[in-house]
XYZ file of N, CA and C in Angstrom:
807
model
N 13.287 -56.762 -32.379
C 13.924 -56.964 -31.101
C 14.033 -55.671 -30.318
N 14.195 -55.014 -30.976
C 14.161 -53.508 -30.292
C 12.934 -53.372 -29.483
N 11.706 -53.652 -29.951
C 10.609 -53.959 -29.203
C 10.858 -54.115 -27.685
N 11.619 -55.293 -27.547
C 12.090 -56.262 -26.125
C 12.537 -54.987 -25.314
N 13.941 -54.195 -25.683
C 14.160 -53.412 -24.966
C 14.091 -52.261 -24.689
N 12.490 -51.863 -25.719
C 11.769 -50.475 -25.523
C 10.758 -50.697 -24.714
N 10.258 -52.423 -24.086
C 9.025 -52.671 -23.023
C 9.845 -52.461 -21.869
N 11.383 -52.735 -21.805
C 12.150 -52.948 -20.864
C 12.505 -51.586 -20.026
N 12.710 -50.671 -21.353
C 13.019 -49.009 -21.004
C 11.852 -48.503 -20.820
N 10.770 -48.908 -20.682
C 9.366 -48.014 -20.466
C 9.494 -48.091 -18.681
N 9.682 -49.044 -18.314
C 10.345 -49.172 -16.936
C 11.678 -47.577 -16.506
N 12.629 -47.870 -17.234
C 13.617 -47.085 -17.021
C 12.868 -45.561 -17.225
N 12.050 -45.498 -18.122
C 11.807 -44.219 -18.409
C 10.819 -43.613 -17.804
N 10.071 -44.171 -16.840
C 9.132 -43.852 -15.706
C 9.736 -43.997 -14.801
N 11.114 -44.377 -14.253
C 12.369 -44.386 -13.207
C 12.674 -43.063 -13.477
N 12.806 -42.697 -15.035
C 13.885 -41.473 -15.296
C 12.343 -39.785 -14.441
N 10.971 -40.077 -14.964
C 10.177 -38.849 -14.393
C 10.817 -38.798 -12.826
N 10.261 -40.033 -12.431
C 10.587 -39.943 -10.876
C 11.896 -39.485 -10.612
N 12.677 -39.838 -10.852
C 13.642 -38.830 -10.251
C 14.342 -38.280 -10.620
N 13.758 -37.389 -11.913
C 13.845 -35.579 -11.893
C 12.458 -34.930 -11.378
N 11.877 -35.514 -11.180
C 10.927 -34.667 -9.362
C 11.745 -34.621 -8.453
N 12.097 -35.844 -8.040
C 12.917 -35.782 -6.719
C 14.103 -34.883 -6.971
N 15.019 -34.583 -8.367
C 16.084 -33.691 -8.408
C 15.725 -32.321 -9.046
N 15.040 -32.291 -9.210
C 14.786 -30.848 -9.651
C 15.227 -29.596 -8.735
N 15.235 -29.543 -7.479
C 16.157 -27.964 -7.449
C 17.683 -28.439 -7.363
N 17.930 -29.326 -7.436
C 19.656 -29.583 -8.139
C 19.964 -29.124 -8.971
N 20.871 -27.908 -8.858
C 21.960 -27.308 -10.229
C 22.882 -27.922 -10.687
N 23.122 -28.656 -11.939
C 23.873 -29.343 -12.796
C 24.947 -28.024 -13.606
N 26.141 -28.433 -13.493
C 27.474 -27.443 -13.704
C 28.217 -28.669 -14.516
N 28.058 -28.297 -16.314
C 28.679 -29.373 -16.906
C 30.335 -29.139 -16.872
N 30.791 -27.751 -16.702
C 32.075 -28.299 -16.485
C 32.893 -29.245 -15.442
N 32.021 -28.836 -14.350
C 32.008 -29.962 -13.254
C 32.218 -31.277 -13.216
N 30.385 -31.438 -13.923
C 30.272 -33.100 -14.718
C 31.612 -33.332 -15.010
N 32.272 -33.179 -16.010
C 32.636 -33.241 -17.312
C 34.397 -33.476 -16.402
N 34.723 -32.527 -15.402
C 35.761 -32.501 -14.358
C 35.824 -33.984 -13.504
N 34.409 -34.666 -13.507
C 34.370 -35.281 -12.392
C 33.869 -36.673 -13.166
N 33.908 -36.674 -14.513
C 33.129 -37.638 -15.009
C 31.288 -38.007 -14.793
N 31.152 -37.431 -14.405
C 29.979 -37.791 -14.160
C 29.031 -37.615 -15.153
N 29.506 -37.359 -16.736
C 28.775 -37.243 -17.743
C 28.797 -37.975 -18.671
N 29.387 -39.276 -18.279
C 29.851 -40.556 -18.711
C 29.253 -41.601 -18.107
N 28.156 -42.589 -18.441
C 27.632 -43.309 -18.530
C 28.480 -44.411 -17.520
N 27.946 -44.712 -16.466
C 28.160 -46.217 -15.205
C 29.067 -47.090 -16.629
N 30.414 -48.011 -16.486
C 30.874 -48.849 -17.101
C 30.372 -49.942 -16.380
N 29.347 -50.942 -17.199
C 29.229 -51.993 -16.475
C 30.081 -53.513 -16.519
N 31.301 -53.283 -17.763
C 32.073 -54.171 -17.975
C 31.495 -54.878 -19.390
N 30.182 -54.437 -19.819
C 29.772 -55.557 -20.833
C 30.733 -54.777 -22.114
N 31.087 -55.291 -23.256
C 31.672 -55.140 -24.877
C 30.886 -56.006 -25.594
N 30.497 -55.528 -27.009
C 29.610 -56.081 -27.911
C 30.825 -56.061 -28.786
N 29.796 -56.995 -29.748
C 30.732 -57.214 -31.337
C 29.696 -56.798 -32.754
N 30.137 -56.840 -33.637
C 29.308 -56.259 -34.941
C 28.115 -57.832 -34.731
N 28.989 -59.286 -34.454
C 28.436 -60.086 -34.291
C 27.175 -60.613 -33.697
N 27.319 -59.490 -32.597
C 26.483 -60.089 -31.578
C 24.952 -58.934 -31.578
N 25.622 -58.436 -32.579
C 24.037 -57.605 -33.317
C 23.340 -58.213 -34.504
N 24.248 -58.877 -34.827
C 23.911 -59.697 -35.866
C 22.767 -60.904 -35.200
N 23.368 -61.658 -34.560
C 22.895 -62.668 -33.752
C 21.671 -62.459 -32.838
N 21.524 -61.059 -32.202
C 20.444 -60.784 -31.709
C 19.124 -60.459 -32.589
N 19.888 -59.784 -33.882
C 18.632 -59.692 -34.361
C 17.900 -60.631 -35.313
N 18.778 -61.795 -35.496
C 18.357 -63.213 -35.837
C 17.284 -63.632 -34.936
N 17.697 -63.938 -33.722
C 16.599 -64.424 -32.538
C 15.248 -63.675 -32.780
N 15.308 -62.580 -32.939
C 13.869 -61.921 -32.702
C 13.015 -62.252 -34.433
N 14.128 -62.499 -35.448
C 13.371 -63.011 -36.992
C 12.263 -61.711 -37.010
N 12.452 -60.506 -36.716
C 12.025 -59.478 -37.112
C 12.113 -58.918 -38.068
N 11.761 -58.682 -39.718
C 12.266 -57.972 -40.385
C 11.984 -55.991 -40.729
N 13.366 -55.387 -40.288
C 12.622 -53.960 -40.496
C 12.781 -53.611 -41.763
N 12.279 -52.467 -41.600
C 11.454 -51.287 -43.563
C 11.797 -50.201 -42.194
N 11.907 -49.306 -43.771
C 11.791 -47.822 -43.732
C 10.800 -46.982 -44.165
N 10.359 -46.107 -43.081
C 9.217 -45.255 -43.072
C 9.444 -44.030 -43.728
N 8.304 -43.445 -44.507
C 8.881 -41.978 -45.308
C 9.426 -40.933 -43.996
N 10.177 -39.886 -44.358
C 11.145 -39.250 -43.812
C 9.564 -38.009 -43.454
N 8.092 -38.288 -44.287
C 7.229 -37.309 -43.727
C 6.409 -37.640 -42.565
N 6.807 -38.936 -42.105
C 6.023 -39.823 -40.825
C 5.650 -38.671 -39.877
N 4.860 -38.730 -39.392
C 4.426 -38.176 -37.830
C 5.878 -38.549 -36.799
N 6.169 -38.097 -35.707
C 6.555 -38.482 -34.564
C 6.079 -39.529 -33.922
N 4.569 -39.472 -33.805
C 3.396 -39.902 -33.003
C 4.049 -41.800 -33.729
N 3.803 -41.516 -35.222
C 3.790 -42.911 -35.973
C 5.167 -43.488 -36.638
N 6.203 -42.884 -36.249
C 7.458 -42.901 -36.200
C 7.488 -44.376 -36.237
N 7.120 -45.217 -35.626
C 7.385 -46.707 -35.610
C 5.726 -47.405 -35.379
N 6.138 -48.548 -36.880
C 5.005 -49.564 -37.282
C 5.063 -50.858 -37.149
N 4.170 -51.510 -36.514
C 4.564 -52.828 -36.225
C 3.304 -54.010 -37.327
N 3.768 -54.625 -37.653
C 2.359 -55.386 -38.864
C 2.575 -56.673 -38.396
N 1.643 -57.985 -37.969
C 1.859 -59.301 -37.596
C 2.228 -59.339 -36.652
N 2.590 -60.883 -36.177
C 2.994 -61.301 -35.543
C 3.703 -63.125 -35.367
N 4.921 -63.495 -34.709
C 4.987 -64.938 -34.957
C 5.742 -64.964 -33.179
N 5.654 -66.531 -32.836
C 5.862 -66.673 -31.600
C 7.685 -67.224 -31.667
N 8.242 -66.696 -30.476
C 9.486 -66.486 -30.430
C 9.814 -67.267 -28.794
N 10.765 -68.028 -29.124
C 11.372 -68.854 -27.504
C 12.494 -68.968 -27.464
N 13.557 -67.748 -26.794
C 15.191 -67.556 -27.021
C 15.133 -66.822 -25.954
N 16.425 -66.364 -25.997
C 17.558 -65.461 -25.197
C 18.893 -64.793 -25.635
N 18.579 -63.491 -24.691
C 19.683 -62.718 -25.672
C 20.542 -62.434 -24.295
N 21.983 -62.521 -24.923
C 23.064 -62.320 -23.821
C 22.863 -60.690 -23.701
N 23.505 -60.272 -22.260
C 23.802 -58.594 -22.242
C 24.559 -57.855 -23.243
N 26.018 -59.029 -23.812
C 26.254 -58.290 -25.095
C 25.614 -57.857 -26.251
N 24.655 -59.168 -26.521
C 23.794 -58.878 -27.660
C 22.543 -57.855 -27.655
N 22.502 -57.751 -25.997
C 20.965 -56.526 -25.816
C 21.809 -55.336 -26.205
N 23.122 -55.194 -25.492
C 23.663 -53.821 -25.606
C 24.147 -53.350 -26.884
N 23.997 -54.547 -27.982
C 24.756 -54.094 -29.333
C 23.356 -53.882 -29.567
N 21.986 -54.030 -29.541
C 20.512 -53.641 -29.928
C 20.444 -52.083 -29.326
N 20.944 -51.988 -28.405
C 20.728 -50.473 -27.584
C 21.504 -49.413 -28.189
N 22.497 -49.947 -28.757
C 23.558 -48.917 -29.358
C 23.255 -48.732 -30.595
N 22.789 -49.756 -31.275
C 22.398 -49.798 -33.320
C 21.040 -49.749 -33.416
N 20.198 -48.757 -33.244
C 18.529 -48.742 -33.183
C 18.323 -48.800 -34.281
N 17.796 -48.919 -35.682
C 17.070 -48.394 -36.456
C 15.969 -47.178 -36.413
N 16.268 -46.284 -35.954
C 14.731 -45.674 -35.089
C 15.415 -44.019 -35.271
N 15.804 -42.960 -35.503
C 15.589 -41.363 -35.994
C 15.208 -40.774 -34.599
N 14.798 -41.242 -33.512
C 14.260 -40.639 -32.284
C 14.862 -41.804 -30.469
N 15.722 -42.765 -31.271
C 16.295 -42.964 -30.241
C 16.701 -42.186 -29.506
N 16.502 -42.273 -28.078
C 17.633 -41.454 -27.533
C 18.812 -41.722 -26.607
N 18.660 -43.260 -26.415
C 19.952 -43.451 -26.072
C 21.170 -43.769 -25.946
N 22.433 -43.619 -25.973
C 24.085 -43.692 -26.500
C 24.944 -43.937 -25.236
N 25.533 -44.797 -25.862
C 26.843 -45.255 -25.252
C 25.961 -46.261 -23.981
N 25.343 -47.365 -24.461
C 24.438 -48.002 -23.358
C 25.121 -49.544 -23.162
N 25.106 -49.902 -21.587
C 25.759 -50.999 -21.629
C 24.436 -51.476 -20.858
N 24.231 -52.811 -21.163
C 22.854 -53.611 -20.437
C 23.676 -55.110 -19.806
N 23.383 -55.402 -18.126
C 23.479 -56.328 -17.851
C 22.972 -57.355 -16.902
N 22.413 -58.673 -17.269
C 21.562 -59.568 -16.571
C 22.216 -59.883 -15.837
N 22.149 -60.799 -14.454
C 22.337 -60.941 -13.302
C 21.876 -62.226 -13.061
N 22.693 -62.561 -11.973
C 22.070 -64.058 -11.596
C 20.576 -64.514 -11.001
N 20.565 -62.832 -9.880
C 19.478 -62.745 -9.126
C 18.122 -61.977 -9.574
N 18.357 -62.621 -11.044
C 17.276 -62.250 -11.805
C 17.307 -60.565 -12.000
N 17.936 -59.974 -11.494
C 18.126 -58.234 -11.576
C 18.433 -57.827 -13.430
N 18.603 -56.507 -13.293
C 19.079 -56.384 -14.593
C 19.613 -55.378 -14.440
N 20.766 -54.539 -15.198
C 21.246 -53.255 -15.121
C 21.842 -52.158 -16.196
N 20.856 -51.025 -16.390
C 21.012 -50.451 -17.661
C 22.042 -49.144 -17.170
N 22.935 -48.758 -17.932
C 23.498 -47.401 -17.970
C 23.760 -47.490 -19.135
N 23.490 -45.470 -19.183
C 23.327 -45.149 -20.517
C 22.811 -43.489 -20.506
N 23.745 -42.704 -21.564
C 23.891 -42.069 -21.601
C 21.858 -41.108 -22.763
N 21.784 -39.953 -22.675
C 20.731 -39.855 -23.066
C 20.617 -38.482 -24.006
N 20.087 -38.476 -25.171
C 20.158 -37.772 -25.919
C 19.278 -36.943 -25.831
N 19.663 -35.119 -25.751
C 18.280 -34.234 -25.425
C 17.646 -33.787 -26.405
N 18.481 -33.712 -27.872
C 17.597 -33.248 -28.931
C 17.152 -34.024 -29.653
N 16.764 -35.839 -29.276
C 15.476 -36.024 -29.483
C 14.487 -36.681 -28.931
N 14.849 -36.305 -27.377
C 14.096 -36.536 -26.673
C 12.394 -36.244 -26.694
N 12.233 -35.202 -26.863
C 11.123 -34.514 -27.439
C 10.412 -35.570 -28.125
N 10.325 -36.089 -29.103
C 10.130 -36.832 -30.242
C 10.212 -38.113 -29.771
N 11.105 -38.860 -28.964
C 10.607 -40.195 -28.836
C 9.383 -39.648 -26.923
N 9.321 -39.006 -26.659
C 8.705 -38.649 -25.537
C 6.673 -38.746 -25.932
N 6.589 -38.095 -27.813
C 5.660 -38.043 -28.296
C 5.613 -39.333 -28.294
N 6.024 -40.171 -29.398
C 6.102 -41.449 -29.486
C 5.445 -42.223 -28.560
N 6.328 -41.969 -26.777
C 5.702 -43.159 -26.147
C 4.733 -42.562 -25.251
N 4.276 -41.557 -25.927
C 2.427 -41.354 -24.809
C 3.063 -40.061 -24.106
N 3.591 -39.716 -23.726
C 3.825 -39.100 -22.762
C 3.961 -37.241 -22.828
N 2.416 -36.475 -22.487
C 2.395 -35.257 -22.762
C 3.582 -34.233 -22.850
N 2.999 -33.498 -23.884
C 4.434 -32.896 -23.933
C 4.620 -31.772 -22.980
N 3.527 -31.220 -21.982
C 3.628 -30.344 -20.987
C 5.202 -31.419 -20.189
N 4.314 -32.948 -20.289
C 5.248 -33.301 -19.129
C 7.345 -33.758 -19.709
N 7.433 -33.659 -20.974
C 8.485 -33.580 -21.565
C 8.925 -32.584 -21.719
N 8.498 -31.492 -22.161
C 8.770 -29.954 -21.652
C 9.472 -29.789 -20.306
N 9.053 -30.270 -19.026
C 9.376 -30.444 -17.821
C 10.788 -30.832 -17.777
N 10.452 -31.958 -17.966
C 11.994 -32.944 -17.724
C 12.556 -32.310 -18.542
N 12.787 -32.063 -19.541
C 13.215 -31.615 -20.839
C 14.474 -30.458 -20.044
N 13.625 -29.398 -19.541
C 14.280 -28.120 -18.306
C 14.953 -28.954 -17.064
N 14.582 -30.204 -16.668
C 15.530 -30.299 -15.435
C 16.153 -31.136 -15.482
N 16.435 -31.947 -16.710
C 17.542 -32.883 -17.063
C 18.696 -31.977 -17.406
N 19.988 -32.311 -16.575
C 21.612 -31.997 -16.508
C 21.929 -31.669 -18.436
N 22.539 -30.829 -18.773
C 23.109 -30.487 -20.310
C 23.387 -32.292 -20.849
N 24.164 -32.887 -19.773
C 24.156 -33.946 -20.820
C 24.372 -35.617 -19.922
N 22.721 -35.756 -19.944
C 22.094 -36.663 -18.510
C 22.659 -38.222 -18.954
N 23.133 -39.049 -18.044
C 23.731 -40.222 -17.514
C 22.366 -40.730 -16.720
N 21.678 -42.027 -17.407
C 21.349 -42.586 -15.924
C 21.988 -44.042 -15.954
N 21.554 -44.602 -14.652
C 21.927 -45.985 -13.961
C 20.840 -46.088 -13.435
N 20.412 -47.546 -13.893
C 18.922 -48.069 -13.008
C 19.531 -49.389 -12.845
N 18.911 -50.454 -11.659
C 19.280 -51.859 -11.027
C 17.825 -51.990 -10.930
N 17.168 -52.821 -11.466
C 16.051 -52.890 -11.314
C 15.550 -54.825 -11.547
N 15.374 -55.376 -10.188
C 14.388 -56.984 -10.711
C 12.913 -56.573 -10.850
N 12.718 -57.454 -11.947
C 11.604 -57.507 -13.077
C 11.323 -58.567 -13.463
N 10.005 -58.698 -13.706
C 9.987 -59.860 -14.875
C 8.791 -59.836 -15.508
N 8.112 -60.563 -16.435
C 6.349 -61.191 -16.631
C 6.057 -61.753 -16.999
N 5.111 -62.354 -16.478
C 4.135 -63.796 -16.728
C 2.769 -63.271 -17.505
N 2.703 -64.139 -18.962
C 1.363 -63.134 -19.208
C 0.899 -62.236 -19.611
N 2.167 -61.212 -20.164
C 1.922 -60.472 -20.600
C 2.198 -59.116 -19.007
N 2.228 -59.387 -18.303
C 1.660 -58.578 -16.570
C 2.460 -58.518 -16.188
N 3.018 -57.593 -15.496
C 4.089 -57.260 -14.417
C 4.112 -58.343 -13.110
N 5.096 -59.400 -13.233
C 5.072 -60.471 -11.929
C 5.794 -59.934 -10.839
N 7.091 -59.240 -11.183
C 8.258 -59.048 -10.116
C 8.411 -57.436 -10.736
N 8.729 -56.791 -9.538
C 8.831 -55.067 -9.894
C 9.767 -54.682 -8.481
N 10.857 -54.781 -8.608
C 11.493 -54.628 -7.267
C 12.731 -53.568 -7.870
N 12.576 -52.342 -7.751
C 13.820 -51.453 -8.551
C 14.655 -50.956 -6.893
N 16.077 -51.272 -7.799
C 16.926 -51.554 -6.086
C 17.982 -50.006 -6.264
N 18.013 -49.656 -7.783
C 19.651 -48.421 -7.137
C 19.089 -47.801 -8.491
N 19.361 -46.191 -8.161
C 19.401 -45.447 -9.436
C 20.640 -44.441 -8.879
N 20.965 -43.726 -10.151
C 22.415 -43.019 -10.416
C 21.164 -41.721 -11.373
N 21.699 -40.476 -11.421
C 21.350 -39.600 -12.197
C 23.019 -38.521 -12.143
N 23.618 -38.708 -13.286
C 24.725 -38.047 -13.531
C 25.901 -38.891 -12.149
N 25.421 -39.739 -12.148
C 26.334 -40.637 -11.059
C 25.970 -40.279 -9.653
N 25.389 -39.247 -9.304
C 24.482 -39.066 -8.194
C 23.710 -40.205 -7.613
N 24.051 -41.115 -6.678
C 22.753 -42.105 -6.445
C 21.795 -41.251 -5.658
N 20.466 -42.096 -6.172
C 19.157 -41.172 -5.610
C 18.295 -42.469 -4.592
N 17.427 -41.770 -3.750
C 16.719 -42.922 -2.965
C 15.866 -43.705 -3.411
N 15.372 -44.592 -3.414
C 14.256 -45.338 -3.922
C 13.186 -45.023 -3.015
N 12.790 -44.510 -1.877
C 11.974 -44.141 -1.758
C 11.219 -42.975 -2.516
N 12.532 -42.288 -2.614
C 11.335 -41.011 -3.240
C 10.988 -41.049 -4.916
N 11.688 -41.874 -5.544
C 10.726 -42.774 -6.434
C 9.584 -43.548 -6.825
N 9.709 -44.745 -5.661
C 8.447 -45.070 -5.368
C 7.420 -44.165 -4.873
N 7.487 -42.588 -4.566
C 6.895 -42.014 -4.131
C 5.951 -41.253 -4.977
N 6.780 -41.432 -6.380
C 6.314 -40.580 -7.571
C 4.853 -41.107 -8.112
N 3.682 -40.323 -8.478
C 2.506 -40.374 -8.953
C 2.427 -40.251 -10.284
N 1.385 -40.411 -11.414
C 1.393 -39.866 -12.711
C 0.972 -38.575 -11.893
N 1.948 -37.293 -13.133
C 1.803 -36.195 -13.019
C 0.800 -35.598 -12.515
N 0.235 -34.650 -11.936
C -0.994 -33.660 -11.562
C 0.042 -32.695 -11.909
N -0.058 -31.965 -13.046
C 0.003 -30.856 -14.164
C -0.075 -29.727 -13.437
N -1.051 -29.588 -12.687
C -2.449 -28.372 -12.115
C -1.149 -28.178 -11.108
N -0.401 -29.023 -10.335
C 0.080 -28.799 -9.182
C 1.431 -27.929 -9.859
N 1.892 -28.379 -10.854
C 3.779 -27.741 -11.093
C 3.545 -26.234 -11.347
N 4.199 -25.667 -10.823
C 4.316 -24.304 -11.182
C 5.274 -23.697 -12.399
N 5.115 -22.750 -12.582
C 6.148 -22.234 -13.654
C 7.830 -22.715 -13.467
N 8.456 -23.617 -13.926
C 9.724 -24.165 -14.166
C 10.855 -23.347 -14.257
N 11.798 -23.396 -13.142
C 13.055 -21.851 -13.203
C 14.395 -23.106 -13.242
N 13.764 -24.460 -13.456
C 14.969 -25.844 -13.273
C 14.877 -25.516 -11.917
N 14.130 -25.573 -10.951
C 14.245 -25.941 -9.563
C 12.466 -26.137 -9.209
N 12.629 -27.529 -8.209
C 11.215 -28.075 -7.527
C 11.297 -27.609 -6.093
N 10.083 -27.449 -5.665
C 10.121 -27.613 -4.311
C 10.411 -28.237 -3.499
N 10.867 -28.338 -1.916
C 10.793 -29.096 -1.087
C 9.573 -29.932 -0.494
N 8.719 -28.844 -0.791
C 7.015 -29.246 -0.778
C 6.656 -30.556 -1.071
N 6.676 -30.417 -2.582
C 6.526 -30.776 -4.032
C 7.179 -32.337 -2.549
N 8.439 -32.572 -3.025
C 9.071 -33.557 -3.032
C 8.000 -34.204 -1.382
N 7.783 -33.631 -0.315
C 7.551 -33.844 0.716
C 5.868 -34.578 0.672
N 5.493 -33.719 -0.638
C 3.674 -34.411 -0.776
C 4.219 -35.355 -2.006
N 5.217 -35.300 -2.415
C 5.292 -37.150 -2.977
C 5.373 -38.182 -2.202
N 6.194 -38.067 -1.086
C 6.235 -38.961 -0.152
C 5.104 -39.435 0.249
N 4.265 -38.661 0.255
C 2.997 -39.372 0.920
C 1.984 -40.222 0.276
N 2.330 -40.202 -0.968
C 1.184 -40.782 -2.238
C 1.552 -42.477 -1.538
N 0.384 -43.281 -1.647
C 0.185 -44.434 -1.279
C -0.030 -45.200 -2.420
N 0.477 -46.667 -2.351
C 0.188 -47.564 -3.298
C 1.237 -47.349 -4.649
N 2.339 -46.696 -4.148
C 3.062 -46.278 -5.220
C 3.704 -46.918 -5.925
N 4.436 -47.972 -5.356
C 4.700 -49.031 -6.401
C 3.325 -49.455 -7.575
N 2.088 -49.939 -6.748
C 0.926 -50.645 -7.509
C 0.883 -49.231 -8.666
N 0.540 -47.958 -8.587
C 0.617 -47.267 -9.820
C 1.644 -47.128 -10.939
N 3.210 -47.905 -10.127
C 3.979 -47.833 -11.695
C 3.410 -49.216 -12.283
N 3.053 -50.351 -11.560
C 2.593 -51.427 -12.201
C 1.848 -51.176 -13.522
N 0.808 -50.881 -12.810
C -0.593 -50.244 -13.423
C -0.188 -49.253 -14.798
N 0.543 -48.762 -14.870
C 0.978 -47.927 -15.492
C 1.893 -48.884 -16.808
N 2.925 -49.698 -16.185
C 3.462 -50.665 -17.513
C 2.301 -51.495 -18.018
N 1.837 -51.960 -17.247
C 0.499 -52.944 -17.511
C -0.160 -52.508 -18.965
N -0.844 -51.472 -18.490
C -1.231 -50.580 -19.817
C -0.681 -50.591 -20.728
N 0.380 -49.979 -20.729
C 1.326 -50.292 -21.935
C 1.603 -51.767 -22.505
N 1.606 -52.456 -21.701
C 1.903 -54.187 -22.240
C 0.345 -54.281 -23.176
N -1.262 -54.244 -22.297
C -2.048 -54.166 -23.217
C -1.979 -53.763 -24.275
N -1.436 -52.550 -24.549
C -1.641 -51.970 -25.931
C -0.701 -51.946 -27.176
N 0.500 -53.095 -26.655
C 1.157 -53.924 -27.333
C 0.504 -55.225 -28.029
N -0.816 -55.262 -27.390
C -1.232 -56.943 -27.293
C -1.207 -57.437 -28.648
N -1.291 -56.672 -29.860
C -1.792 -56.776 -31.133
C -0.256 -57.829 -32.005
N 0.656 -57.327 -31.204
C 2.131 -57.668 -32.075
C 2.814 -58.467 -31.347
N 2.905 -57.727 -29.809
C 3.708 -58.477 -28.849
C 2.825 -59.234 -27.762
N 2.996 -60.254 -27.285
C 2.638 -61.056 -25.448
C 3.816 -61.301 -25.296
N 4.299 -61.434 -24.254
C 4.918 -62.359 -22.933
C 4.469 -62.891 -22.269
N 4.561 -64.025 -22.926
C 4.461 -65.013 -21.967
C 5.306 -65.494 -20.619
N 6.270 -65.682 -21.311
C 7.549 -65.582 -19.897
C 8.604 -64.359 -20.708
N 8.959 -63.271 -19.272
C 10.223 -62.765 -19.833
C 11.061 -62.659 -18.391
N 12.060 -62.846 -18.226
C 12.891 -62.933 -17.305
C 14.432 -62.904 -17.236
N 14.986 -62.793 -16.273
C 16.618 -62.841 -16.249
C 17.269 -63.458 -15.356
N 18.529 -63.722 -16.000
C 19.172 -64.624 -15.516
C 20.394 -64.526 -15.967
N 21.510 -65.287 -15.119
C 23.036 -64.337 -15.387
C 23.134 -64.526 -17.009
N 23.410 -63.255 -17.212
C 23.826 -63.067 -19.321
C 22.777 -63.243 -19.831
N 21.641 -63.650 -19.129
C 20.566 -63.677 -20.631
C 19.261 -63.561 -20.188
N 18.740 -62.667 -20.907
C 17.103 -62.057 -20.792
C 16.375 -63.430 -21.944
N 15.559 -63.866 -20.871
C 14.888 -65.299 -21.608
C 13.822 -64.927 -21.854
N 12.834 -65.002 -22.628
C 11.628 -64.744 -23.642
C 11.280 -65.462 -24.539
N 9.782 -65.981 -23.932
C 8.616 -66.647 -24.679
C 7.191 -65.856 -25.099
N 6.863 -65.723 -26.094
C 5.807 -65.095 -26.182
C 5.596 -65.178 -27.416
N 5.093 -63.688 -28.196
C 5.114 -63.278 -29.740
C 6.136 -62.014 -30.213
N 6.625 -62.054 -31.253
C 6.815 -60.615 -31.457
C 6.173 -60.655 -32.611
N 6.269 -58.858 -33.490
C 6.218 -58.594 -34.578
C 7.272 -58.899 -36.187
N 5.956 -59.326 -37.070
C 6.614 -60.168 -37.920
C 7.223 -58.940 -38.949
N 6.992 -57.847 -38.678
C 7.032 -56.397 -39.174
C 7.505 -55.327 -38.321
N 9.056 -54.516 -38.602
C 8.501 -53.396 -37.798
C 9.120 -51.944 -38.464
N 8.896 -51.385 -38.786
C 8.804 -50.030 -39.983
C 9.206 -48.891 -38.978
N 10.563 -48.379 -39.275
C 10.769 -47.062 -38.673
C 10.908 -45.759 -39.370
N 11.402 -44.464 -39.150
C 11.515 -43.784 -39.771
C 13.255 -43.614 -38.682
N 14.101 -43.258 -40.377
C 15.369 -43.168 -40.211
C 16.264 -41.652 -39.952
C-alpha cells in the first residue's frame, strides 16, 4: 500500500523541485520558523488509530519482507508479483500508511493526508533531511539535482500541496494542482507550473540563493503542465510490472482504486 502513496508523492515531490527554484534566494531563520510555527506541518484535522493501519494495510493484501541491511539505496525497495485490488482507503487510514512506512529512507513525519469532495486531495507533512539523499537515489532523481534542493530546503522543511488528480489507465487523466505552502509560506502556482526538468548546465555554483533570472526564464518554458504529466507518466510505465491503475481517484474520505498491486514488497529497515 505504500506503493499507492509513493505514486501519489511522486506528484508532491516534483511540486517540492519546483518550488525550491522558485524559493531559492529566500533565507530560512529556524529560530524564526520555530517562533512563528512555521516548522510545523499545515493541521489538516485528520487523527489515525493503530486500527486504521491495520485496516489499510489489509485492503492492499500486500505482504512485506525485509531486505539485508547491505541493500543498495538504488534497490532499497523490491516489489515481486502481482494481484488485482478494488477498495478504498479513508484519509485516516492513508495518513496512518504515511506515518508507519516500513522503508529506512522514508522521509516523511508528522503527515496528515486528506480527500475531498471535489475530488482534490491534501498532503501536509513535515520532511526529513538526513534521508533525503537516499530516498532521492531511490526515486531516479540525480544526485547533482538532490544536492541542490538538499542546500535550499529551510533546516527543517514543512510542505502543503492541494492538488486534483486522478488516472484512468494507468495515465494521468486530471492534473490540476491548486495551493502550495513551503514552511507555511504560500507560493504561486504559476511559477510552478513554470518549472522544467532541470538543465544542470544552467545552475551555477549554490550560496542557498537563485536568481531572479533563473526564476524569470522559468516563466517562460511552455507546455509546462504537459511536461509534469509526461514526467509521472513515465514513472507509472515503469511501475507497469507490479502496479496499473485502472481507476484511481478521490472523493470525500476516500482515495478509490482499481487496478493491480504487488503481491510482494521487500524493504530495507
Amino acid at each position: 500500500m505504500k506503493l499507492i502513496g509513493r505514486l501519489f508523492l511522486i506528484v508532491f515531490l516534483f511540486s517540492i523541485v519546483a518550488i525550491i527554484l522558485g524559493l531559492g534566494y529566500i533565507g530560512y531563520i529556524p529560530a524564526v520558523s520555530k517562533l512563528l510555527g512555521t516548522n510545523k506541518p499545515k493541521d489538516l484535522g485528520v487523527r489515525y488509530t493503530e486500527q486504521d493501519r491495520v485496516e489499510a494495510r489489509a485492503k492492499s493484501n500486500i505482504e512485506w519482507t525485509t531486505l539485508p541491511s547491505s541493500t543498495s539505496d538504488e534497490q532499497s525497495i523490491q516489489r515481486f508479483g502481482r494481484h488485482n485490488v478494488d477498495t478504498n482507503w479513508t484519509s485516516a487510514q492513508m495518513t496512518a500508511l504515511m506515518n508507519n512506512p516500513p522503508w529506512k529512507y522514508w522521509p516523511y513525519n508528522n503527515a496528515q493526508v486528506k480527500f475531498n469532495a471535489d475530488g482534490s486531495a491534501e498532503i501536509s507533512t513535515g520532511i526529513n533531511k538526513a534521508v533525503f539523499p537516499s530516498y532521492a537515489a531511490f526515486m531516479g532523481i540525480p544526485k547533482v539535482a538532490a544536492t541542490f534542493i538538499m542546500k535550499l530546503l529551510p533546516p527543517q522543511p514543512v510542505v502543503y500541496l492541494k492538488i486534483k488528480t486522478s488516472l484512468v489507465d494507468n495515465q494521468v487523466a486530471i492534473f490540476e494542482p491548486q495551493s502550495f505552502e513551503l514552511n507555511r509560506i504560500p507560493l504561486p502556482i504559476d511559477k510552478f507550473l513554470a518549472f522544467q526538468r532541470p538543465s544542470f548546465q544552467l545552475i551555477k555554483p549554490v550560496n542557498a540563493q537563485l536568481s531572479i533570472d533563473m526564476l524569470t526564464d522559468l516563466a517562460k518554458v511552455n507546455n509546462k503542465k504537459s511536461l509534469i504529466i509526461d514526467y509521472i507518466n513515465n514513472h507509472l510505465a515503469g511501475y507497469s510490472s507490479f502496479f496499473f491503475a485502472k481507476e484511481a481517484r478521490f472523493e470525500e474520505n476516500k482515495l478509490i482504486f482499481k487496478g493491480t498491486l504487488p503481491d510482494q514488497e521487500a524493504t530495507m529497515r
